[in-house]
Coordinates of N, CA and C in Angstrom, one line a residue:
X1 N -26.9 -49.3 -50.7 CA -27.3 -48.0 -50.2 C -26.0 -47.3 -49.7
X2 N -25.4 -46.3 -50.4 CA -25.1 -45.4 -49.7 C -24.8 -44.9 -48.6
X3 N -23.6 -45.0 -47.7 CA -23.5 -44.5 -46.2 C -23.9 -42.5 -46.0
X4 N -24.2 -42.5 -44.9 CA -24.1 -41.1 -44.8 C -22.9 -40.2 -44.8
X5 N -23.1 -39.1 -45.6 CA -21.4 -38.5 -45.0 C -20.7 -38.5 -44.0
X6 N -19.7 -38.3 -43.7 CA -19.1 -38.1 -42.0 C -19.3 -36.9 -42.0
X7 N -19.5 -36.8 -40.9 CA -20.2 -35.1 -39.8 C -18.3 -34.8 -40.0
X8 N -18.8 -33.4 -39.9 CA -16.7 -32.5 -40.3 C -17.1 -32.7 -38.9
X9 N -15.9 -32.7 -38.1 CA -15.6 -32.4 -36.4 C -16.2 -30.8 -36.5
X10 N -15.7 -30.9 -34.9 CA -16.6 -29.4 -34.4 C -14.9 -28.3 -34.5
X11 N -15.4 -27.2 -35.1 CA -14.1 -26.3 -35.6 C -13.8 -25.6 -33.9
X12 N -12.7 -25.7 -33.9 CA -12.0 -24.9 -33.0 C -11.6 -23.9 -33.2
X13 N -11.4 -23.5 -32.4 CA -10.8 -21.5 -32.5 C -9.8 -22.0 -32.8
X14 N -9.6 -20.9 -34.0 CA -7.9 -20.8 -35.1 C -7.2 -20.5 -34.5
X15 N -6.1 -21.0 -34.4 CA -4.4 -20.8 -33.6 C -4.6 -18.9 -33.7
X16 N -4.7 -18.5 -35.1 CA -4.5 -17.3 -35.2 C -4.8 -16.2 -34.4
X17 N -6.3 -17.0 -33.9 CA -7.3 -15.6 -33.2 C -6.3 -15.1 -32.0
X18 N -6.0 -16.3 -31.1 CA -5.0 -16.8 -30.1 C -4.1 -15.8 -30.6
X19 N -3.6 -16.0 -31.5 CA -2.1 -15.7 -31.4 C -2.1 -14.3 -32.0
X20 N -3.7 -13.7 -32.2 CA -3.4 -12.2 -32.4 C -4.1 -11.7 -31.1
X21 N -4.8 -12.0 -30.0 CA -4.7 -11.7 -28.8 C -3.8 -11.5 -28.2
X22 N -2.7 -12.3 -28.1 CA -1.8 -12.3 -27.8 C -0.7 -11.4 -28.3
X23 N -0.7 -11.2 -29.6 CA -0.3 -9.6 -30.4 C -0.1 -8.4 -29.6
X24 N -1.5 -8.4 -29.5 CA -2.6 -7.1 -28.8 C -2.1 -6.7 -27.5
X25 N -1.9 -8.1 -26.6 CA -0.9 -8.2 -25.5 C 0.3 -7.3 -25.5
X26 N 1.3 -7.9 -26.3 CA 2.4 -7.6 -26.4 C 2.5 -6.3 -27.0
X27 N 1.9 -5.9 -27.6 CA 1.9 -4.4 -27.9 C 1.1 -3.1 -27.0
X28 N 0.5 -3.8 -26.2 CA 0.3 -3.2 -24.7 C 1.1 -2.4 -23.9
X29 N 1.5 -4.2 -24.0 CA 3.0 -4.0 -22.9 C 3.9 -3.4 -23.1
X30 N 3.9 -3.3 -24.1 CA 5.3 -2.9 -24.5 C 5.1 -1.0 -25.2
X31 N 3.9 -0.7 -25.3 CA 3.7 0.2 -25.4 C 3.6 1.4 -24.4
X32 N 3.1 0.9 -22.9 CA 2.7 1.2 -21.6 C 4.3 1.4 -21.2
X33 N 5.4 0.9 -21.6 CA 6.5 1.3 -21.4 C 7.3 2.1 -22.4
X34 N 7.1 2.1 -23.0 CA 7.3 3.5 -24.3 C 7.0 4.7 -24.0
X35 N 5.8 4.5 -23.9 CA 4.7 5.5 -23.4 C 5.1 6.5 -22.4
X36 N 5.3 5.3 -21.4 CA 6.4 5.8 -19.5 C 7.3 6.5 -19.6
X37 N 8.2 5.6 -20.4 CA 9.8 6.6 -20.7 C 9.7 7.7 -21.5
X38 N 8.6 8.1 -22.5 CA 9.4 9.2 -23.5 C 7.8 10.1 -23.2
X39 N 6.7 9.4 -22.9 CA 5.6 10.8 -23.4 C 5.2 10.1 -24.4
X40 N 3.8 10.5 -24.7 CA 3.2 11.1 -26.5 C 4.0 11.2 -27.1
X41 N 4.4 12.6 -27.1 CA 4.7 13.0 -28.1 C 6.2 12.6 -29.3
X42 N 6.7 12.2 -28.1 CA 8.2 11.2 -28.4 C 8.0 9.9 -28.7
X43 N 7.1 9.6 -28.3 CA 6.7 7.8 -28.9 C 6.4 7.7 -29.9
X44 N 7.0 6.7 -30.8 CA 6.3 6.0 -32.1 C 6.1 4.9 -32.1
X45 N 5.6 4.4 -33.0 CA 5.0 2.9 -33.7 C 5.7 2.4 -33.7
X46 N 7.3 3.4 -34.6 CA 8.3 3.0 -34.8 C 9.0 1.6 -34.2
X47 N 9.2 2.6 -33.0 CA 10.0 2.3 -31.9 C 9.5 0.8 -31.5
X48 N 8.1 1.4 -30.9 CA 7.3 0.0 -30.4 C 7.5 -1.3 -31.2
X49 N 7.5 -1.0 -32.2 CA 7.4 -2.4 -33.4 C 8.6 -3.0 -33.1
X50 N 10.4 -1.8 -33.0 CA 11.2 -2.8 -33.2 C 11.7 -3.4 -32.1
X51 N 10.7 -2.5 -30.7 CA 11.5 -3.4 -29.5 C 10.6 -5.5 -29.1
X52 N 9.3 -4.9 -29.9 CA 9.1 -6.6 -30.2 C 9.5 -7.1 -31.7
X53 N 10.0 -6.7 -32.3 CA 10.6 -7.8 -32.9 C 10.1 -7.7 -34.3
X54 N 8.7 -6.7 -34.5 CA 7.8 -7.3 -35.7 C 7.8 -5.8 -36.6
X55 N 7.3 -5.7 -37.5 CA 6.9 -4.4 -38.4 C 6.3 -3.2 -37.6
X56 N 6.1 -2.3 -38.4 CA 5.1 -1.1 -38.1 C 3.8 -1.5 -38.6
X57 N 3.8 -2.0 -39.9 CA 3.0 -2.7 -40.3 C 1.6 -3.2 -39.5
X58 N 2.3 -4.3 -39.0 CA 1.7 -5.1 -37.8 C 0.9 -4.4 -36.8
X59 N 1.6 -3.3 -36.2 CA 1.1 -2.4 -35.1 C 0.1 -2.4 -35.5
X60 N 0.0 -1.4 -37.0 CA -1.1 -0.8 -37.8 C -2.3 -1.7 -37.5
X61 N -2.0 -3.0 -37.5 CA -2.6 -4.0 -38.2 C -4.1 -3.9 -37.3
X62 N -3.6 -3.8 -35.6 CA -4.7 -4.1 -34.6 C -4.9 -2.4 -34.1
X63 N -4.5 -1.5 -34.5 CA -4.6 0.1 -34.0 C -4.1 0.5 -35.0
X64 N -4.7 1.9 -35.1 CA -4.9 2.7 -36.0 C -3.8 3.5 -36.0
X65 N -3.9 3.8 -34.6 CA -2.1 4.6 -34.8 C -1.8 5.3 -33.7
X66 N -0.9 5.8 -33.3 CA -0.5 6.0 -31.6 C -1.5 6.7 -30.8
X67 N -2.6 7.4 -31.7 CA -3.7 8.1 -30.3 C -4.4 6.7 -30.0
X68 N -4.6 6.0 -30.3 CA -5.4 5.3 -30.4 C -5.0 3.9 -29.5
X69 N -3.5 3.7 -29.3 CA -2.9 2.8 -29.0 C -2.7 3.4 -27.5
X70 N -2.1 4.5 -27.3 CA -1.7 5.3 -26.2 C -3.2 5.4 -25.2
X71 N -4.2 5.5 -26.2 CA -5.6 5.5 -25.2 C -5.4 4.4 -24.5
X72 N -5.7 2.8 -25.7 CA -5.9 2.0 -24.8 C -4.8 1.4 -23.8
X73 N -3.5 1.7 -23.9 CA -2.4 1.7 -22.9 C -3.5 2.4 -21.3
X74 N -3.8 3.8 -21.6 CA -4.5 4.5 -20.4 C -5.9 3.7 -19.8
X75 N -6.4 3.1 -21.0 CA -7.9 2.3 -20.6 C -7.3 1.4 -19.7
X76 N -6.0 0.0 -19.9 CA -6.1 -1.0 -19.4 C -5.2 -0.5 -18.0
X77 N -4.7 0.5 -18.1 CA -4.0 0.8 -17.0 C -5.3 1.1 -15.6
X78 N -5.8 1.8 -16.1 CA -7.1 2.3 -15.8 C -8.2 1.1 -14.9
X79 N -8.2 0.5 -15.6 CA -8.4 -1.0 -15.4 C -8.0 -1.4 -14.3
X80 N -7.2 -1.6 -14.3 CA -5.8 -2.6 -13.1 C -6.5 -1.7 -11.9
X81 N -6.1 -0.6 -11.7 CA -6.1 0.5 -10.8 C -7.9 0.0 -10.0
X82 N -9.0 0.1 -11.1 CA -10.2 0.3 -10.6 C -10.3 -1.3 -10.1
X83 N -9.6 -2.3 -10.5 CA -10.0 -3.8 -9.6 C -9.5 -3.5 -8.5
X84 N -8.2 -3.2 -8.4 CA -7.6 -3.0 -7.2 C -8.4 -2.3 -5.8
X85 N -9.2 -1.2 -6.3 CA -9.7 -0.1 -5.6 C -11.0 -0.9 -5.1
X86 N -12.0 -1.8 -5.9 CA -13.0 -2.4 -6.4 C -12.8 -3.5 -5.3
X87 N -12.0 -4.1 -5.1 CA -11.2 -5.5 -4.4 C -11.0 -4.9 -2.9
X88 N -10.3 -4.1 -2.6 CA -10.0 -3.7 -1.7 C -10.4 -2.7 -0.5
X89 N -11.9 -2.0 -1.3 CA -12.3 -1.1 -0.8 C -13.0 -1.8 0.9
X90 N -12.8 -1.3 1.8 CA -13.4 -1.7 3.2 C -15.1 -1.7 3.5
X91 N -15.4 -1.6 2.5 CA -17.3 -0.9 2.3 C -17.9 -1.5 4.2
X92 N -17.1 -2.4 4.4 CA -18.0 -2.7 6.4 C -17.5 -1.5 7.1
X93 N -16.4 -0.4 6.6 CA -15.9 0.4 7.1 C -16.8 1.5 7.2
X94 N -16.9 2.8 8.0 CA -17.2 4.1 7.6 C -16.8 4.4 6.9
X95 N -17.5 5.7 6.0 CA -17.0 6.3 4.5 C -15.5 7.2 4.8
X96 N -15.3 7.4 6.3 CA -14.1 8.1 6.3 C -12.5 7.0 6.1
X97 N -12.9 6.0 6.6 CA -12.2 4.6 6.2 C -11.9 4.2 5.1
X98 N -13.1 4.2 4.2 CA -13.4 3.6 2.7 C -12.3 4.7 2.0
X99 N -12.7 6.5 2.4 CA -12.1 7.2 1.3 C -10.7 7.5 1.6
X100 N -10.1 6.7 3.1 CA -8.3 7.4 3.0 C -7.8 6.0 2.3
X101 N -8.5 5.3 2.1 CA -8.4 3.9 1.2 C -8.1 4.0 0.1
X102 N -9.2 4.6 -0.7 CA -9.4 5.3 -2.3 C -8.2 6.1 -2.5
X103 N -7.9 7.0 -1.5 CA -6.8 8.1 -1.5 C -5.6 7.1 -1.2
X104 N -5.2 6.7 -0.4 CA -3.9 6.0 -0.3 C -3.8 4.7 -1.6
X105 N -4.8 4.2 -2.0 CA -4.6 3.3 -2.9 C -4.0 4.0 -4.5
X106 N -5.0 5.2 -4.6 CA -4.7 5.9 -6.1 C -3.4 6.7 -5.8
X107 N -2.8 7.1 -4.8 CA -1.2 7.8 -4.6 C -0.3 6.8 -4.6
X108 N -0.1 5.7 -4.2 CA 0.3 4.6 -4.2 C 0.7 4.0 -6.1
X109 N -0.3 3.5 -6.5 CA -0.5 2.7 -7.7 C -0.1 3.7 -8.9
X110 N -0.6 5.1 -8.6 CA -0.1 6.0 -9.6 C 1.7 6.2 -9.4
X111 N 1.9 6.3 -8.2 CA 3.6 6.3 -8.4 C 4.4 5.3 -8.4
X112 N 4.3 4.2 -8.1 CA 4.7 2.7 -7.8 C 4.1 1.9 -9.0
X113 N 3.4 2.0 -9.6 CA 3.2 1.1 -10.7 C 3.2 1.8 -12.0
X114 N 3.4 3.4 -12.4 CA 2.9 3.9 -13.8 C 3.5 5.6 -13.4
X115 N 4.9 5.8 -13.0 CA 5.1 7.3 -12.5 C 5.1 7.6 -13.8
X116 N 5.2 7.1 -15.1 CA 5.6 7.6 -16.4 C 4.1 8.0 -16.9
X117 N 3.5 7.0 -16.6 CA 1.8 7.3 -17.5 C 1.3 8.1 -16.5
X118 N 1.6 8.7 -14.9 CA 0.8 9.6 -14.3 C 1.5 10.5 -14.7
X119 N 2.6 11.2 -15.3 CA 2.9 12.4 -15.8 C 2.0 11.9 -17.5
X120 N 1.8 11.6 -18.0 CA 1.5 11.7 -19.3 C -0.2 11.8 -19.1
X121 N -1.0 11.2 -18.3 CA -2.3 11.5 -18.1 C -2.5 13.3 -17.3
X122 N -1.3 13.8 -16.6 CA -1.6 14.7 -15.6 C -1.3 15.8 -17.2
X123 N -0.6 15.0 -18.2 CA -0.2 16.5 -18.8 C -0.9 16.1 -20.1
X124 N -1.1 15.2 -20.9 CA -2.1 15.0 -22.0 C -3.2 15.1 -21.9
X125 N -3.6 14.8 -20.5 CA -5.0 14.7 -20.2 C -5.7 16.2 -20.7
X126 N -5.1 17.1 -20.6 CA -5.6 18.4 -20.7 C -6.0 18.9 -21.7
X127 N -5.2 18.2 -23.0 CA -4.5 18.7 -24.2 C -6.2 18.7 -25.0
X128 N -6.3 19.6 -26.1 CA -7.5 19.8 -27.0 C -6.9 19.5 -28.6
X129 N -7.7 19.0 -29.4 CA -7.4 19.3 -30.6 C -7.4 17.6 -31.2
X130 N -7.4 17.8 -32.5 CA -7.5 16.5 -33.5 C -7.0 15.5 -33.1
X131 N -5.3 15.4 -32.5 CA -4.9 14.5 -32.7 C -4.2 14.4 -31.0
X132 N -4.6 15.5 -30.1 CA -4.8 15.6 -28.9 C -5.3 14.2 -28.1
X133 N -4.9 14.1 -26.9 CA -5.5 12.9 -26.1 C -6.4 13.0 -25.4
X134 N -6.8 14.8 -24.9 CA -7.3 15.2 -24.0 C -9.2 14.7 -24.0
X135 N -9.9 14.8 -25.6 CA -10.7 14.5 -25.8 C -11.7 12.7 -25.3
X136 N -10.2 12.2 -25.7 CA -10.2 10.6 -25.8 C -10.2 10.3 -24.1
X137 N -9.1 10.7 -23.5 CA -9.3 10.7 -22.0 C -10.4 10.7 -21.0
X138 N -11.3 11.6 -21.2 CA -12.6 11.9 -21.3 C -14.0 11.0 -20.3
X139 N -13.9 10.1 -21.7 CA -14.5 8.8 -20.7 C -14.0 7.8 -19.6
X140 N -12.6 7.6 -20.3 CA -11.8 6.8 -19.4 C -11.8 7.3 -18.1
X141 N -11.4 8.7 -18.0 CA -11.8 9.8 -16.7 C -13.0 9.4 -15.7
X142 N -14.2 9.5 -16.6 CA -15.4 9.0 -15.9 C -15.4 7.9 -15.3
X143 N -15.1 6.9 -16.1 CA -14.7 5.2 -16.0 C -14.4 5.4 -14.7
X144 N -13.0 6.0 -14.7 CA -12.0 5.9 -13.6 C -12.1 6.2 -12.3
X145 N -13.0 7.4 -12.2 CA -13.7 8.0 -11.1 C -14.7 7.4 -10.7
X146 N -16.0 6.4 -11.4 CA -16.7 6.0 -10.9 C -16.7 5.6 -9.2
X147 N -16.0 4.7 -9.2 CA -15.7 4.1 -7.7 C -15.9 5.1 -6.6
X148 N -15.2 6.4 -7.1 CA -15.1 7.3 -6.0 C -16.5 7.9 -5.7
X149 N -17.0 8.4 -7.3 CA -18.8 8.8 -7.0 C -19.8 7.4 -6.4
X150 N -19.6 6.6 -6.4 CA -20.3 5.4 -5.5 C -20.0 5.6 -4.3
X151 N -19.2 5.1 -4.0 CA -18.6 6.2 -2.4 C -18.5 7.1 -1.7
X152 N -18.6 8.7 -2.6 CA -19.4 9.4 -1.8 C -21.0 9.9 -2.0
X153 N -21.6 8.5 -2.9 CA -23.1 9.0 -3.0 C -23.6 7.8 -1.5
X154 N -22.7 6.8 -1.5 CA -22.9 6.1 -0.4 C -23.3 6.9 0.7
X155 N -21.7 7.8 1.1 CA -21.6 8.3 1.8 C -22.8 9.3 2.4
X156 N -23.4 9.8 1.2 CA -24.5 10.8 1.4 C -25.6 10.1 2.1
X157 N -25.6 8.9 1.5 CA -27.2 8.3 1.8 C -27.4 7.5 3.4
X158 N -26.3 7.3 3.8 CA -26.0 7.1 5.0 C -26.2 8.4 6.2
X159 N -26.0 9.3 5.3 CA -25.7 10.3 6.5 C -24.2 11.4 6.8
X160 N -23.4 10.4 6.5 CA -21.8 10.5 6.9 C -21.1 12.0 5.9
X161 N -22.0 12.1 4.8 CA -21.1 13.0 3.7 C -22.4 14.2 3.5
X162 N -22.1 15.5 3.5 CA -23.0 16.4 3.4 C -23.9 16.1 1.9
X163 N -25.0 16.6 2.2 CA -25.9 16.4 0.8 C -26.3 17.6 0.2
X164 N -26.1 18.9 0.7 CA -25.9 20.2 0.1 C -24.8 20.4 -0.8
X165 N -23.6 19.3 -1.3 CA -22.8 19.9 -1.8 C -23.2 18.7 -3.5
X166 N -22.9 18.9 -4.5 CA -22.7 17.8 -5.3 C -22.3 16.8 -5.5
X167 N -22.3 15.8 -6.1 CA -21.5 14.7 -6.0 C -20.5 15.3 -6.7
X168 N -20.9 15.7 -8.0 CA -19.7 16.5 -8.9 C -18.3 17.0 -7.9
X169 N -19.1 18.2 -7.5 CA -17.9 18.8 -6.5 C -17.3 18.3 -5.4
X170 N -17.9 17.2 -4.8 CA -17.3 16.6 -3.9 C -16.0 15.6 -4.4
X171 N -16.3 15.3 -5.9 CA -15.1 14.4 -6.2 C -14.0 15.6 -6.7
X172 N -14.1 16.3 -7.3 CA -13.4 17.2 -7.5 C -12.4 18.2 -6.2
X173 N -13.2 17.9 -5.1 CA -12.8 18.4 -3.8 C -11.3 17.2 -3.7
X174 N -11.6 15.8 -3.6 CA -11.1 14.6 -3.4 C -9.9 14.5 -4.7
X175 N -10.1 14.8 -5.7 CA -9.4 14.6 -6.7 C -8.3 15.6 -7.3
X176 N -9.2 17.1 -6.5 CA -7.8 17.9 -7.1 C -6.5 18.0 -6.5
X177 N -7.2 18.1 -4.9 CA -5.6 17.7 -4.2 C -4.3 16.9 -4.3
X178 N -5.1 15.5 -4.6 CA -4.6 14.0 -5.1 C -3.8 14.5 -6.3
X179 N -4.3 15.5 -7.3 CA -3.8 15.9 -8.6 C -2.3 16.5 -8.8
X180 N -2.7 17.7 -7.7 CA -1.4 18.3 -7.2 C 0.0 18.0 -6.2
X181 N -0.6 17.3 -5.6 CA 0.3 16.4 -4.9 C 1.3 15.1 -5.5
X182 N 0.6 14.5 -7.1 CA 0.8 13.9 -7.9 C 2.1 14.4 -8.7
X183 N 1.5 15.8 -9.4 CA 2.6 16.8 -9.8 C 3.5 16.9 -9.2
X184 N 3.6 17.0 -7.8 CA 5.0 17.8 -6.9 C 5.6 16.4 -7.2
X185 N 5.3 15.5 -6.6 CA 5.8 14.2 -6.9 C 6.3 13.8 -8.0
X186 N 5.8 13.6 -9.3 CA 6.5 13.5 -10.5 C 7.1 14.2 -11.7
X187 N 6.6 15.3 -11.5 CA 7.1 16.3 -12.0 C 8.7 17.0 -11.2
X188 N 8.5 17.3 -10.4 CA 9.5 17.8 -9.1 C 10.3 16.8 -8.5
X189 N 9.8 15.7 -8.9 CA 10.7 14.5 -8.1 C 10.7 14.5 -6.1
X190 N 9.2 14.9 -5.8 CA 9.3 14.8 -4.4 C 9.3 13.7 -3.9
X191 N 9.8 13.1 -3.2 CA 9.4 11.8 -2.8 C 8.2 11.7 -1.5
X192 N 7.6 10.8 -1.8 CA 5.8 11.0 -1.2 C 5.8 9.5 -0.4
X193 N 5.6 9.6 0.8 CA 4.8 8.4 1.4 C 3.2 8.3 1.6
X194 N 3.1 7.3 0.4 CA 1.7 7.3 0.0 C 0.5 7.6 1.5
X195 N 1.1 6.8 2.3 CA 0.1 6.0 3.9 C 0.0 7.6 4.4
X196 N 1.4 8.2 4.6 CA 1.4 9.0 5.6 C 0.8 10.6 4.9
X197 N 0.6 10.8 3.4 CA 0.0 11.5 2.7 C -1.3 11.6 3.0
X198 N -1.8 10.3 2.7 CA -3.5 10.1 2.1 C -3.9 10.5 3.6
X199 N -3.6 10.0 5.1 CA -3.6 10.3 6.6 C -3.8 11.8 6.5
X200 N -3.0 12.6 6.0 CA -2.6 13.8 6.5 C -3.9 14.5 5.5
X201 N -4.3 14.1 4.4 CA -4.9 14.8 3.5 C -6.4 14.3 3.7
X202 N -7.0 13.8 5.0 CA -8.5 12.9 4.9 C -8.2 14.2 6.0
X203 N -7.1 14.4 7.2 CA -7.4 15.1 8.0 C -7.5 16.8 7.6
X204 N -7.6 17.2 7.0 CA -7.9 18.8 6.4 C -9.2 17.9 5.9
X205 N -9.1 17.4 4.9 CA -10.3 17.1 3.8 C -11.5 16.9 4.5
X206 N -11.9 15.7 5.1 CA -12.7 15.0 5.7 C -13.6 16.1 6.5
X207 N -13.3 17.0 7.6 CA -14.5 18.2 8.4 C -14.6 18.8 6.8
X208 N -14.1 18.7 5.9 CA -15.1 20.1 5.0 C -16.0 19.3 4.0
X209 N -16.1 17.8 3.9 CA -17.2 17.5 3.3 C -18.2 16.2 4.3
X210 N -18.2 16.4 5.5 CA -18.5 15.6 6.2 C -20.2 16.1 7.0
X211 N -21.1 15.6 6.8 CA -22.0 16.2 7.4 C -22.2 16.7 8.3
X212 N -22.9 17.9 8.5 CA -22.8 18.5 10.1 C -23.5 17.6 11.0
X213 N -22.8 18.0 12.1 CA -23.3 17.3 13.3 C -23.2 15.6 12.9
X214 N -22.1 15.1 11.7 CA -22.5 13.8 11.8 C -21.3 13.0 12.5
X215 N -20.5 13.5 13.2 CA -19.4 13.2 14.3 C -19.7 13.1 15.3
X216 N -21.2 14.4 15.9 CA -21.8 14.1 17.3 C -22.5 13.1 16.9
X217 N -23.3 12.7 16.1 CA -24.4 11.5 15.7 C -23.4 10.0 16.4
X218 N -22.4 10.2 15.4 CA -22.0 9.0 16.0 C -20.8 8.8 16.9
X219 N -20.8 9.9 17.9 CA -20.5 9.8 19.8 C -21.9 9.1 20.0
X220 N -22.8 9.9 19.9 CA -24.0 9.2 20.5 C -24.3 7.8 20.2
X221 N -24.3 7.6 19.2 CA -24.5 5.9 18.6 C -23.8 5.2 19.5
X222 N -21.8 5.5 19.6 CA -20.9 4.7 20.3 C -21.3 4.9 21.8
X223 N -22.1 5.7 22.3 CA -22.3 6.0 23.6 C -23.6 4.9 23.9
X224 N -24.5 4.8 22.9 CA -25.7 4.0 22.9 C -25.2 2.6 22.8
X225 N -24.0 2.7 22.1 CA -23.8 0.8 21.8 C -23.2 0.4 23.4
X226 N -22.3 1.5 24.0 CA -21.5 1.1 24.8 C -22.9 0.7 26.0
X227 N -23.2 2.0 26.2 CA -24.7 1.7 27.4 C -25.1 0.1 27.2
X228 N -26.0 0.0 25.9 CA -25.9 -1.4 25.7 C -25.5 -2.4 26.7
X229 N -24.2 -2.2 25.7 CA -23.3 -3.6 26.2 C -23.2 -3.4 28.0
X230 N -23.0 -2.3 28.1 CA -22.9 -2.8 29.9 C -23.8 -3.2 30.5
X231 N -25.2 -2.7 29.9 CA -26.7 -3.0 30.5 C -26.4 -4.6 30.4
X232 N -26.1 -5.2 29.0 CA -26.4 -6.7 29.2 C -25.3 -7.3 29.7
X233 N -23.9 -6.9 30.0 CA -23.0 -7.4 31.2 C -23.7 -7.8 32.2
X234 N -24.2 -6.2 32.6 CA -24.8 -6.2 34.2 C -26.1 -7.2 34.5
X235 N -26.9 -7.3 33.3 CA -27.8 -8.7 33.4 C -27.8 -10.0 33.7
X236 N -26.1 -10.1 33.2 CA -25.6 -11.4 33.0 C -25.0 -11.6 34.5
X237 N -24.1 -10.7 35.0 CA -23.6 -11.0 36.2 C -24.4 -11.2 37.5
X238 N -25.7 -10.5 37.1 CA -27.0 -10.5 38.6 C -27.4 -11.8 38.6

């Protein structure tokens, strides 16, 4: 009789898959710094291909071609920023806490980690047309802002953040300052202290989207906790 065949082993993931992840990597990286130094519109495939080592070819191979490559350079940048924000956010804080957080973290990470891709987002972002970035941006935008519309819908449902105004315009309130300030900074070459910015810019910002009367609300709360606590001092010591 006849033995049974041998069972083939169990197939492993191909070196190759690996090693075109890894591709993908490297043309990231290396794109996100192209990208930084020259702009859009000065970057090529070209370039990118010869500072790793490989063809244009190749580029081609995993992207279609620089809008496409330049997006997802903005997606994974994008990325980094929203864990960071995600990770770090104080949520046991007040919403006025949580948002010079938001604000100090995105003035921070945009100049300190990406001053090249925040001038290329502040100035492509805008752009219309075929082969334009502005389109493509779009979602990533939304993406990117999420965090902040959770934060002040928080803020609304608590109390802390007016509910007469939108969420829309409230982030836009939050976002365009940050925008402009961004500009003087990398455009102008101002130099910006992220901490002592985001401080100075919650104190204008904060009374104009903060609910009425929700500053006396919570004297009184702190006035009720403190009563509190002395009532049960004074229990304890009788």
């Amino acid at each position: 009789m006849n033995s049974p065949p041998a069972l083939a082993p169990p197939r492993r993931r191909a070196p190759a898959s690996a090693k075109s992840e890894q591709r993908v990597r490297d043309i990231l990286r290396v794109g996100r710094d192209v990208f930084s130094e020259r702009g859009y519109e000065h970057t090529t495939t070209t370039e990118i291909a010869q500072r790793l080592g490989i063809s244009e070819a190749t580029v081609f191979t995993y992207f279609h071609g620089k809008r496409e490559l330049c997006t997802r350079v903005i997606e994974d940048w994008y990325d980094e920023i929203i864990a960071v924000i995600e990770a770090g956010l104080p949520r046991q804080r007040d919403t006025r806490a949580q948002l010079e957080f938001f604000v100090r973290t995105h003035l921070r990470l945009f100049l300190t980690q990406g001053t090249g891709l925040c001038a290329l987002v502040l100035s492509e972002g805008r752009s219309k047309g075929q082969e334009a970035l502005g389109d493509a941006f779009a979602p990533l935008q939304r993406r990117y802002t999420a965090p902040l519309m959770d934060l002040l819908a928080r803020g609304q449902a608590s109390g802390e953040i007016r509910r007469d105004v939108p969420l829309r315009l409230l982030r836009t309130m939050v976002l365009g300052p940050m925008e402009h300030l961004l500009w003087e900074a990398v455009l102008q070459q101002r130099p910006m202290d992220a901490d002592e910015t985001a401080s100075g810019l919650l104190t204008v910002l904060y009374p104009a989207i903060q609910a009425p009367k929700a500053e006396l609300a919570a004297l009184r709360r702190l006035r009720a906790d403190i009563e509190h606590a002395l009532q049960g001092a004074g229990s304890a010591s009788a």
